[in-house]
Coordinates of C-alpha atoms and ligand atoms in Angstrom, one line a residue:
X6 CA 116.3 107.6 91.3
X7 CA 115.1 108.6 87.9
X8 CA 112.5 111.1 87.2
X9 CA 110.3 109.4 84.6
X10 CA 106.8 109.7 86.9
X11 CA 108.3 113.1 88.5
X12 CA 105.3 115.3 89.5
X13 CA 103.1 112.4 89.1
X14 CA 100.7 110.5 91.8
X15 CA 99.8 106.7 92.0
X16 CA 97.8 105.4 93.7
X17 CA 98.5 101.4 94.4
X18 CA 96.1 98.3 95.7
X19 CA 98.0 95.5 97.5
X20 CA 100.9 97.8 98.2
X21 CA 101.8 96.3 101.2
X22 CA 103.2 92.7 99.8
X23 CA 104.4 91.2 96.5
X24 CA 103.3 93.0 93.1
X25 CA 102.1 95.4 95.0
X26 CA 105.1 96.5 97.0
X27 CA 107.5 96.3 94.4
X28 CA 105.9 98.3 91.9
X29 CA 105.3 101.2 94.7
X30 CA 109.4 101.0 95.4
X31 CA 110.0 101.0 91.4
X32 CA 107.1 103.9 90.9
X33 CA 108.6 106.2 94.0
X34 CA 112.2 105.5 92.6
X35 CA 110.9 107.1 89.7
X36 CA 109.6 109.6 91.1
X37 CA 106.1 109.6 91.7
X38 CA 104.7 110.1 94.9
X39 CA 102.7 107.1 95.9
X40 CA 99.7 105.9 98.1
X41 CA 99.7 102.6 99.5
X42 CA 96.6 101.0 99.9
X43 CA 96.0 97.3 102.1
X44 CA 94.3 95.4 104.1
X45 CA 97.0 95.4 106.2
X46 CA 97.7 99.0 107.7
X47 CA 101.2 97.5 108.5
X48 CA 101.9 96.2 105.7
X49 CA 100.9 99.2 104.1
X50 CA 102.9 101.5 105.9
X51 CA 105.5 99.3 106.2
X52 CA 106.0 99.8 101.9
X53 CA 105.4 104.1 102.8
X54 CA 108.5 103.9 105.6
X55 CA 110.5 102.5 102.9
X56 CA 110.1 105.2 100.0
X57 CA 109.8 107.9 102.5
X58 CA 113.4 106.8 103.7
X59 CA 114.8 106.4 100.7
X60 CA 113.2 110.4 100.2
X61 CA 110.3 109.6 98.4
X62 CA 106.8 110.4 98.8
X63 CA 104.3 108.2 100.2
X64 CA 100.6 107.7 102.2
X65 CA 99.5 104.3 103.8
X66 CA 96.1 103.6 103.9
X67 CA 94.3 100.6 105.4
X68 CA 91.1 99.3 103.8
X69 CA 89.6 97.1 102.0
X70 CA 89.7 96.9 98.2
X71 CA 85.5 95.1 98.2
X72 CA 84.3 97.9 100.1
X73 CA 83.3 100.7 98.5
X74 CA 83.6 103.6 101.3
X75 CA 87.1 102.2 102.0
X76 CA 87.8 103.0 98.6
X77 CA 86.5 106.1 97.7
X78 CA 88.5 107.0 101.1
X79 CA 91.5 105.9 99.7
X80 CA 90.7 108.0 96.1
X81 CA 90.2 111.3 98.2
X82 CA 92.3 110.5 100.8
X83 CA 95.9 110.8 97.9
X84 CA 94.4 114.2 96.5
X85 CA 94.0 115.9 99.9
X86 CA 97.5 114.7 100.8
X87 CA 99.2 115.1 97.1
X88 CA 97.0 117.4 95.5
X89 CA 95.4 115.3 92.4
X90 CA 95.8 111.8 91.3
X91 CA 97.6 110.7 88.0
X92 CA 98.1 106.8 87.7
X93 CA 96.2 103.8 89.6
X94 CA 97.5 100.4 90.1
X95 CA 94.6 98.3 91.1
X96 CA 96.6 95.2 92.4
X97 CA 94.9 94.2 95.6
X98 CA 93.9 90.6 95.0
X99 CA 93.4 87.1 96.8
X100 CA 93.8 83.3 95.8
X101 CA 91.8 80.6 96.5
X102 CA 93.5 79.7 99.6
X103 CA 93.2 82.7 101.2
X104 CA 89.1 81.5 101.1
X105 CA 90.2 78.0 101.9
X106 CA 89.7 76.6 98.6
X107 CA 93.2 75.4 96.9
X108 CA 92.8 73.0 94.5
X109 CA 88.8 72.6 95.0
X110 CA 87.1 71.5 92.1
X111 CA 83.7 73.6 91.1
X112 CA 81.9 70.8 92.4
X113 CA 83.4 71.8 96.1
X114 CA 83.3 75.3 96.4
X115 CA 81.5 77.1 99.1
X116 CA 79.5 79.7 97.6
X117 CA 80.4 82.4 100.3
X118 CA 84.2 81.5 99.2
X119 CA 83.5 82.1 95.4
X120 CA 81.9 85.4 96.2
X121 CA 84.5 87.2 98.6
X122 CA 86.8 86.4 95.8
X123 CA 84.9 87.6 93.6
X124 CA 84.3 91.1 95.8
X125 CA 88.0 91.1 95.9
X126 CA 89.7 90.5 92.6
X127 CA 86.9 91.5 90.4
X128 CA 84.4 94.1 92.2
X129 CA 87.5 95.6 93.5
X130 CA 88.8 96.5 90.8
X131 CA 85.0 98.1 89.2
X132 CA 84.6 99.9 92.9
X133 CA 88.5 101.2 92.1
X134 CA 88.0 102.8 88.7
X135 CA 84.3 104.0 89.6
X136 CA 86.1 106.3 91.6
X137 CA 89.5 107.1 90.2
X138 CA 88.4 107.9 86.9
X139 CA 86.7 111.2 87.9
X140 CA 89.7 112.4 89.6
X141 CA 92.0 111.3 86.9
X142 CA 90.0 113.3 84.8
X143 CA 90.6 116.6 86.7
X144 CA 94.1 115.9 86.3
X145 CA 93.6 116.5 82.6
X146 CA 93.9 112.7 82.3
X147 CA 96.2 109.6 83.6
X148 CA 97.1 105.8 83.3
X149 CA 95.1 102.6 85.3
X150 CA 96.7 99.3 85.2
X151 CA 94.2 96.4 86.7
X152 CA 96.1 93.2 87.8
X153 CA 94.6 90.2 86.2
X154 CA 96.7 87.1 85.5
X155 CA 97.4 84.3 83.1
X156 CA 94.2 82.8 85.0
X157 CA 92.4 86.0 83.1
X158 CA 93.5 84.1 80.0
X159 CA 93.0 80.4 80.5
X160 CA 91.5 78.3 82.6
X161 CA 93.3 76.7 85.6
X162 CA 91.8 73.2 87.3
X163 CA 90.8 73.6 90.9
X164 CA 90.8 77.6 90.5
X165 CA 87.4 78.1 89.3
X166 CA 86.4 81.8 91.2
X167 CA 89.8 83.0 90.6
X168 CA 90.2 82.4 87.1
X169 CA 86.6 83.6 86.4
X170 CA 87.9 86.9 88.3
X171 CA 90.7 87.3 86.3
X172 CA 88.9 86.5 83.4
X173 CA 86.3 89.7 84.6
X174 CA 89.2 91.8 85.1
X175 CA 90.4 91.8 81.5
X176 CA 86.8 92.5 80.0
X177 CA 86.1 95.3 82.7
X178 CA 89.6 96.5 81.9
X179 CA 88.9 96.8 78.1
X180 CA 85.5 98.1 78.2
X181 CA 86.8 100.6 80.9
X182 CA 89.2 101.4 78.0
X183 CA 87.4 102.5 75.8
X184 CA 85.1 104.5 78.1
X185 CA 87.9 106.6 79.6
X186 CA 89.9 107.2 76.1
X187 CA 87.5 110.8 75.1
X188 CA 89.1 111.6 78.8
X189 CA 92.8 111.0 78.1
X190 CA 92.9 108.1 80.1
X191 CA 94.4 104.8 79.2
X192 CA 93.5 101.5 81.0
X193 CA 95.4 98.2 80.5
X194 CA 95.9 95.2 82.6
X195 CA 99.2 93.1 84.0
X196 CA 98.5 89.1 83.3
X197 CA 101.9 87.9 85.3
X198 CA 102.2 84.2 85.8
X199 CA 103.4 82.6 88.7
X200 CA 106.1 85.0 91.2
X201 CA 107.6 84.8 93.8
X202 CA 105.1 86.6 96.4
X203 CA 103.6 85.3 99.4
X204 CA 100.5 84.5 97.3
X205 CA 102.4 81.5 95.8
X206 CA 106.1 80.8 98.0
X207 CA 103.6 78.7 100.5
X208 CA 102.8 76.3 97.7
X209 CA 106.0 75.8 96.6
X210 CA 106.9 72.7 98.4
X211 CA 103.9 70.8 97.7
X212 CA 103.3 71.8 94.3
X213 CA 106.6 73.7 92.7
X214 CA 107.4 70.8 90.4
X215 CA 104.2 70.9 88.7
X216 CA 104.5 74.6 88.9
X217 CA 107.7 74.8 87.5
X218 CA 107.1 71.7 84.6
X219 CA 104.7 74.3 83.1
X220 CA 106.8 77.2 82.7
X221 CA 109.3 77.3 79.9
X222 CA 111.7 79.7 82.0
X223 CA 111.8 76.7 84.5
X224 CA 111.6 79.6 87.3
X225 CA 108.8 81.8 89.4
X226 CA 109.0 85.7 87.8
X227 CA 109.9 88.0 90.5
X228 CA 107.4 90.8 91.6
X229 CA 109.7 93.3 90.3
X230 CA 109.5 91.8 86.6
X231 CA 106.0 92.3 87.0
X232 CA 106.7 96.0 88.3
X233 CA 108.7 97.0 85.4
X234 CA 105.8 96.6 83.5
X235 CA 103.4 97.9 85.4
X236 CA 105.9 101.5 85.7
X237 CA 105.8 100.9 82.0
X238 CA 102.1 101.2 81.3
X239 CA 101.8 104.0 83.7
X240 CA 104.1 106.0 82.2
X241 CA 103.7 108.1 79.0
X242 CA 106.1 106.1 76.9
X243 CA 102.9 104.2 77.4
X244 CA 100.7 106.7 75.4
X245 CA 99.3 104.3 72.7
X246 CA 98.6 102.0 74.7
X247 CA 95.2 101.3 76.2
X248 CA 92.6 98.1 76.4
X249 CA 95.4 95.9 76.3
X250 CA 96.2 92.7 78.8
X251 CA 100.3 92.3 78.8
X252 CA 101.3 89.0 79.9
X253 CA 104.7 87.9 81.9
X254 CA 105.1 84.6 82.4
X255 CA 108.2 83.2 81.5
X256 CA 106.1 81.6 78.8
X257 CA 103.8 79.8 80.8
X258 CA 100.8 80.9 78.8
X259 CA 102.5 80.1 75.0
X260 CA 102.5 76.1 75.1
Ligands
NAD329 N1 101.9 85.8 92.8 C1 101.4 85.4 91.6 O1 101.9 84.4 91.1 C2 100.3 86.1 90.8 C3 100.1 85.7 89.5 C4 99.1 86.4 88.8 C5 98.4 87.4 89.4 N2 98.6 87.7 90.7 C6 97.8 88.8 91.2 O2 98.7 89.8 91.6 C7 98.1 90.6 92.7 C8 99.0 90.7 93.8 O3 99.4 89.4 94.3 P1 100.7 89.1 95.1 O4 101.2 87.8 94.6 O5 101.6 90.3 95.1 O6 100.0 88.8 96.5 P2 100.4 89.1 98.0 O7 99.6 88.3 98.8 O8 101.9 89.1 98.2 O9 99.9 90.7 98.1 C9 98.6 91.0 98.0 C10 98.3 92.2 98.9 O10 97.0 92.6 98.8 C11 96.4 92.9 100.0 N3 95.0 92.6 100.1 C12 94.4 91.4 100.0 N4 93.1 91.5 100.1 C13 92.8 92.9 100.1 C14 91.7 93.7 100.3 N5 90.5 93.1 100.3 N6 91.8 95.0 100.3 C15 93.0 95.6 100.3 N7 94.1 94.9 100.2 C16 94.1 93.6 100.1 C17 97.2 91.9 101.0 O11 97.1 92.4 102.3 C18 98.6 92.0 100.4 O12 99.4 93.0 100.9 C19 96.8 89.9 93.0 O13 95.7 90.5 92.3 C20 97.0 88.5 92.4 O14 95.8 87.8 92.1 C21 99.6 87.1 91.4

């Protein structure tokens, strides 16, 4: 265990599974005591058993990232348990499968689809800072990273709501940015390419050629490439930057 985010608390989205997950293991290995938010309250606590075994802190909390009660319970829910919040990773996010529309052209898409991942990916993410921000603030200031993707940066066929998520992430991530910089807080945003995560393994057989043609690195990143970078941005040898949108992709989004 190293002590780079010793003393500090996170507060992580999507804990329970991929991205999520690993960055909680990498931020409580570091030190910081960390809350787990999810859908999943098994997943979720599932992710705390594991840091609190290997003598870490952590909270599970179950919820859902689009609803805005759910999160402001999740925002007071890590001070009353660790006393003030210091870092946020809002990570929670969907595909369009989960809304049973892979590969749908615009054309195609159900409306209700488009908008739960929309409430999701994107108003998750506003709902999440609306109400971290005032408590990083009475911390004397803090780190958020947002999870957008290389869909936040280009546009992917068949991926419409998602990309135009992502897309939303990385402009609310800016302008957030510069609204939080007078209170010493920096906001920045993860754009990782494909991984390995149970997002994207269940596509793998049907469409990891093409997935793989299109990636230099000729491999899926691993969620705890992404988490390096995510511990990164959330920890002060972070403390220039802010409003930036960091991509990993083995290259995916350089051709
Ligand atoms: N896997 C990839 O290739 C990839 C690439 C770019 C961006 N991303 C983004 O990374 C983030 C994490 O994805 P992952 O691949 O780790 O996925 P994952 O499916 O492994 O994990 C997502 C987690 O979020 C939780 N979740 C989903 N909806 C939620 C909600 N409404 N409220 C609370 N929790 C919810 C799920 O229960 C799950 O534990 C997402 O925002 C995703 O869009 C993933």
């Amino acid at each position: 265990m190293t002590d780079e985010m010793a003393g500090k608390v996170v507060l992580v989205s999507g804990g329970g599974s991929g991205i999520g997950r690993a960055s909680a293991l990498l931020l409580a290995r570091a030190g910081a005591a960390v809350a787990l938010a999810d859908l999943s309250a098994a997943a979720a606590e599932a992710t705390a058993g594991d840091i609190t075994a290997a003598g870490g802190r952590a909270l599970a909390l179950a919820g859902d990232v689009s609803n805005e009660a759910d999160v402001a319970r999740f925002v007071t829910a890590t001070v009353a348990k660790f006393g003030k919040l210091d870092g946020a990773f809002n990570n929670a996010g969907i595909s369009p499968a989960a809304v049973g529309c892979a590969a749908t052209p615009i054309t195609e898409w159900r409306e209700d689809a488009f908008a739960r991942v929309i409430a999701v990916n994107l108003t998750g993410v506003f709902l999440a800072m609306k109400h971290e921000i005032a408590a990083l603030a009475r911390a004397g200031g803090g780190a958020i990273v947002n999870t957008a993707s290389v869909a936040g940066l280009v546009g992917l066929r068949g991926s419409s709501a998602y990309v135009a998520s992502k897309h939303g992430v990385i402009g609310l991530t800016r302008t957030a940015a510069l609204e939080c910089a007078p209170l010493g807080i920096r906001v920045n945003a993860v754009c990782p390419g494909y991984i390995d995560t149970p997002m994207v393994a269940p596509h793998m057989p049907t469409r990891g050629e093409d997935i793989l043609r299109a990636v230099p690195f000729a491999r899926l990143g691993t969620p705890e490439e992404i988490a390096e970078l995510v511990l990164w941005l959330l920890s002060d040898r972070a403390s220039f930057v802010t409003g930036a949108a960091y991509v990993a992709d083995g290259g995916y989004s350089a051709a």
